[in-house]
């Protein structure tokens, strides 16, 4: 599967990268993750035959997911949800929002990809099983 974004797309948004191979791999993985999310809700055509605007949204979301998973080496790491710093006792504490670099779609990315639709399901206790839910 061809990735939805390239290293050049990543560099345009976030600047130079230290390891191009890691970025390429993360973009490929993020693309497979997005495709799986679209497959789950039967939106396969969205990435197989996208229009230009949807292609741009796929690229944007792919790069954002990869950046979250890669993280950054800064004083306060990218993805920190809570930060404390002391003085005399030399205390510094971080709480990472995504410590294992897992892929996920945030609310805005779901909107960009059209995955924010309401889905309703139900069960009938005692009813015979019929196929699989869509």
PDB file of C-alpha atoms in Angstrom:
ATOM      1  CA  UNK A   1       0.000   0.000   0.000  1.00  0.00           C
ATOM      2  CA  UNK A   2       1.280   3.445  -0.912  1.00  0.00           C
ATOM      3  CA  UNK A   3       1.559   5.765   2.131  1.00  0.00           C
ATOM      4  CA  UNK A   4      -0.818   8.729   2.303  1.00  0.00           C
ATOM      5  CA  UNK A   5       2.107  11.062   3.092  1.00  0.00           C
ATOM      6  CA  UNK A   6       5.801  11.338   2.238  1.00  0.00           C
ATOM      7  CA  UNK A   7       8.801  12.425   4.254  1.00  0.00           C
ATOM      8  CA  UNK A   8       8.674  15.701   2.303  1.00  0.00           C
ATOM      9  CA  UNK A   9       5.118  16.270   3.567  1.00  0.00           C
ATOM     10  CA  UNK A  10       6.359  15.661   7.111  1.00  0.00           C
ATOM     11  CA  UNK A  11       9.291  18.060   6.667  1.00  0.00           C
ATOM     12  CA  UNK A  12       7.001  20.783   5.253  1.00  0.00           C
ATOM     13  CA  UNK A  13       4.938  20.717   8.429  1.00  0.00           C
ATOM     14  CA  UNK A  14       7.524  20.011  11.135  1.00  0.00           C
ATOM     15  CA  UNK A  15      10.984  20.781   9.753  1.00  0.00           C
ATOM     16  CA  UNK A  16      14.042  18.615   9.219  1.00  0.00           C
ATOM     17  CA  UNK A  17      14.188  15.085  10.575  1.00  0.00           C
ATOM     18  CA  UNK A  18      17.133  13.213  12.067  1.00  0.00           C
ATOM     19  CA  UNK A  19      16.238   9.747  10.776  1.00  0.00           C
ATOM     20  CA  UNK A  20      14.376   9.653   7.456  1.00  0.00           C
ATOM     21  CA  UNK A  21      13.923   5.875   7.635  1.00  0.00           C
ATOM     22  CA  UNK A  22      11.998   6.068  10.925  1.00  0.00           C
ATOM     23  CA  UNK A  23       9.723   8.786   9.518  1.00  0.00           C
ATOM     24  CA  UNK A  24       9.078   6.734   6.354  1.00  0.00           C
ATOM     25  CA  UNK A  25       8.216   3.677   8.420  1.00  0.00           C
ATOM     26  CA  UNK A  26       5.904   5.618  10.725  1.00  0.00           C
ATOM     27  CA  UNK A  27       4.111   7.210   7.754  1.00  0.00           C
ATOM     28  CA  UNK A  28       3.590   3.742   6.236  1.00  0.00           C
ATOM     29  CA  UNK A  29       2.288   2.411   9.551  1.00  0.00           C
ATOM     30  CA  UNK A  30       0.027   5.435  10.038  1.00  0.00           C
ATOM     31  CA  UNK A  31      -1.353   4.960   6.519  1.00  0.00           C
ATOM     32  CA  UNK A  32      -2.206   1.322   7.247  1.00  0.00           C
ATOM     33  CA  UNK A  33      -3.842   2.401  10.510  1.00  0.00           C
ATOM     34  CA  UNK A  34      -5.986   5.019   8.731  1.00  0.00           C
ATOM     35  CA  UNK A  35      -6.951   2.519   6.021  1.00  0.00           C
ATOM     36  CA  UNK A  36      -7.989   0.021   8.697  1.00  0.00           C
ATOM     37  CA  UNK A  37     -10.146   2.651  10.402  1.00  0.00           C
ATOM     38  CA  UNK A  38     -11.828   3.493   7.082  1.00  0.00           C
ATOM     39  CA  UNK A  39     -12.293  -0.224   6.282  1.00  0.00           C
ATOM     40  CA  UNK A  40     -13.966  -0.741   9.655  1.00  0.00           C
ATOM     41  CA  UNK A  41     -16.756   1.676   8.736  1.00  0.00           C
ATOM     42  CA  UNK A  42     -16.956   0.542   5.093  1.00  0.00           C
ATOM     43  CA  UNK A  43     -15.350   3.694   3.673  1.00  0.00           C
ATOM     44  CA  UNK A  44     -12.784   1.866   1.529  1.00  0.00           C
ATOM     45  CA  UNK A  45     -13.561   4.055  -1.488  1.00  0.00           C
ATOM     46  CA  UNK A  46     -12.367   7.081   0.482  1.00  0.00           C
ATOM     47  CA  UNK A  47      -8.741   6.027   0.154  1.00  0.00           C
ATOM     48  CA  UNK A  48      -8.904   3.884  -2.988  1.00  0.00           C
ATOM     49  CA  UNK A  49     -10.479   6.623  -5.133  1.00  0.00           C
ATOM     50  CA  UNK A  50     -10.034   9.880  -3.193  1.00  0.00           C
ATOM     51  CA  UNK A  51     -10.655  13.320  -4.610  1.00  0.00           C
ATOM     52  CA  UNK A  52      -7.945  15.977  -4.251  1.00  0.00           C
ATOM     53  CA  UNK A  53      -9.376  17.543  -1.086  1.00  0.00           C
ATOM     54  CA  UNK A  54      -9.669  14.161   0.642  1.00  0.00           C
ATOM     55  CA  UNK A  55      -6.081  13.316  -0.394  1.00  0.00           C
ATOM     56  CA  UNK A  56      -4.898  16.466   1.374  1.00  0.00           C
ATOM     57  CA  UNK A  57      -6.825  15.505   4.506  1.00  0.00           C
ATOM     58  CA  UNK A  58      -5.379  11.977   4.406  1.00  0.00           C
ATOM     59  CA  UNK A  59      -1.878  13.466   4.163  1.00  0.00           C
ATOM     60  CA  UNK A  60      -2.509  15.872   7.044  1.00  0.00           C
ATOM     61  CA  UNK A  61      -3.864  13.195   9.363  1.00  0.00           C
ATOM     62  CA  UNK A  62      -1.148  10.691   8.409  1.00  0.00           C
ATOM     63  CA  UNK A  63       1.607  13.197   9.248  1.00  0.00           C
ATOM     64  CA  UNK A  64      -0.061  14.156  12.543  1.00  0.00           C
ATOM     65  CA  UNK A  65      -0.376  10.532  13.641  1.00  0.00           C
ATOM     66  CA  UNK A  66       3.249   9.808  12.729  1.00  0.00           C
ATOM     67  CA  UNK A  67       4.478  12.874  14.632  1.00  0.00           C
ATOM     68  CA  UNK A  68       2.553  11.860  17.749  1.00  0.00           C
ATOM     69  CA  UNK A  69       4.003   8.356  17.584  1.00  0.00           C
ATOM     70  CA  UNK A  70       7.582   9.532  16.977  1.00  0.00           C
ATOM     71  CA  UNK A  71       7.538  12.270  19.609  1.00  0.00           C
ATOM     72  CA  UNK A  72      10.261  14.895  19.971  1.00  0.00           C
ATOM     73  CA  UNK A  73      13.478  15.325  21.936  1.00  0.00           C
ATOM     74  CA  UNK A  74      12.934  18.724  23.511  1.00  0.00           C
ATOM     75  CA  UNK A  75      13.078  20.080  27.054  1.00  0.00           C
ATOM     76  CA  UNK A  76       9.378  19.342  27.452  1.00  0.00           C
ATOM     77  CA  UNK A  77       8.705  16.311  25.234  1.00  0.00           C
ATOM     78  CA  UNK A  78       5.992  16.431  22.600  1.00  0.00           C
ATOM     79  CA  UNK A  79       2.892  14.665  23.878  1.00  0.00           C
ATOM     80  CA  UNK A  80       3.225  15.616  27.531  1.00  0.00           C
ATOM     81  CA  UNK A  81      -0.176  16.025  29.139  1.00  0.00           C
ATOM     82  CA  UNK A  82       1.106  17.217  32.515  1.00  0.00           C
ATOM     83  CA  UNK A  83       4.375  18.851  33.610  1.00  0.00           C
ATOM     84  CA  UNK A  84       5.705  19.843  37.038  1.00  0.00           C
ATOM     85  CA  UNK A  85       9.001  21.474  37.831  1.00  0.00           C
ATOM     86  CA  UNK A  86      10.600  22.318  41.152  1.00  0.00           C
ATOM     87  CA  UNK A  87      13.603  24.392  42.129  1.00  0.00           C
ATOM     88  CA  UNK A  88      15.461  23.772  45.387  1.00  0.00           C
ATOM     89  CA  UNK A  89      14.709  20.059  45.534  1.00  0.00           C
ATOM     90  CA  UNK A  90      15.396  19.544  41.822  1.00  0.00           C
ATOM     91  CA  UNK A  91      12.052  17.995  41.021  1.00  0.00           C
ATOM     92  CA  UNK A  92      10.787  17.559  37.479  1.00  0.00           C
ATOM     93  CA  UNK A  93       7.851  15.360  36.477  1.00  0.00           C
ATOM     94  CA  UNK A  94       6.211  14.537  33.155  1.00  0.00           C
ATOM     95  CA  UNK A  95       3.043  12.620  32.421  1.00  0.00           C
ATOM     96  CA  UNK A  96       3.048  11.392  28.850  1.00  0.00           C
ATOM     97  CA  UNK A  97      -0.227  11.397  26.952  1.00  0.00           C
ATOM     98  CA  UNK A  98       0.947   8.637  24.587  1.00  0.00           C
ATOM     99  CA  UNK A  99       3.902   6.910  26.295  1.00  0.00           C
ATOM    100  CA  UNK A 100       4.055   3.885  24.004  1.00  0.00           C
ATOM    101  CA  UNK A 101       3.729   5.728  20.696  1.00  0.00           C
ATOM    102  CA  UNK A 102       0.386   4.115  19.890  1.00  0.00           C
ATOM    103  CA  UNK A 103      -1.599   5.268  16.895  1.00  0.00           C
ATOM    104  CA  UNK A 104      -4.956   6.888  17.522  1.00  0.00           C
ATOM    105  CA  UNK A 105      -7.259   9.389  15.853  1.00  0.00           C
ATOM    106  CA  UNK A 106      -8.223  12.443  17.849  1.00  0.00           C
ATOM    107  CA  UNK A 107     -11.630  14.072  17.504  1.00  0.00           C
ATOM    108  CA  UNK A 108     -10.501  16.614  14.862  1.00  0.00           C
ATOM    109  CA  UNK A 109      -8.833  13.924  12.746  1.00  0.00           C
ATOM    110  CA  UNK A 110     -12.028  11.861  12.816  1.00  0.00           C
ATOM    111  CA  UNK A 111     -13.914  14.896  11.519  1.00  0.00           C
ATOM    112  CA  UNK A 112     -11.345  15.417   8.739  1.00  0.00           C
ATOM    113  CA  UNK A 113     -11.703  11.797   7.615  1.00  0.00           C
ATOM    114  CA  UNK A 114     -15.491  11.684   7.972  1.00  0.00           C
ATOM    115  CA  UNK A 115     -15.369   9.154  10.797  1.00  0.00           C
ATOM    116  CA  UNK A 116     -17.458  11.220  13.198  1.00  0.00           C
ATOM    117  CA  UNK A 117     -20.783   9.862  12.015  1.00  0.00           C
ATOM    118  CA  UNK A 118     -23.180   8.452  14.566  1.00  0.00           C
ATOM    119  CA  UNK A 119     -23.496   4.683  14.529  1.00  0.00           C
ATOM    120  CA  UNK A 120     -26.366   2.921  16.227  1.00  0.00           C
ATOM    121  CA  UNK A 121     -26.609  -0.747  17.066  1.00  0.00           C
ATOM    122  CA  UNK A 122     -28.961  -2.934  19.040  1.00  0.00           C
ATOM    123  CA  UNK A 123     -29.401  -6.485  20.229  1.00  0.00           C
ATOM    124  CA  UNK A 124     -32.466  -8.590  20.740  1.00  0.00           C
ATOM    125  CA  UNK A 125     -32.028 -10.932  23.690  1.00  0.00           C
ATOM    126  CA  UNK A 126     -33.018 -14.450  22.771  1.00  0.00           C
ATOM    127  CA  UNK A 127     -33.083 -13.748  19.040  1.00  0.00           C
ATOM    128  CA  UNK A 128     -31.091 -16.143  16.823  1.00  0.00           C
ATOM    129  CA  UNK A 129     -27.725 -14.886  15.598  1.00  0.00           C
ATOM    130  CA  UNK A 130     -27.815 -13.635  12.039  1.00  0.00           C
ATOM    131  CA  UNK A 131     -24.529 -12.977  10.247  1.00  0.00           C
ATOM    132  CA  UNK A 132     -22.349 -10.103  11.283  1.00  0.00           C
ATOM    133  CA  UNK A 133     -23.057  -6.508  12.173  1.00  0.00           C
ATOM    134  CA  UNK A 134     -22.203  -3.812   9.600  1.00  0.00           C
TER     135      UNK A 134
END
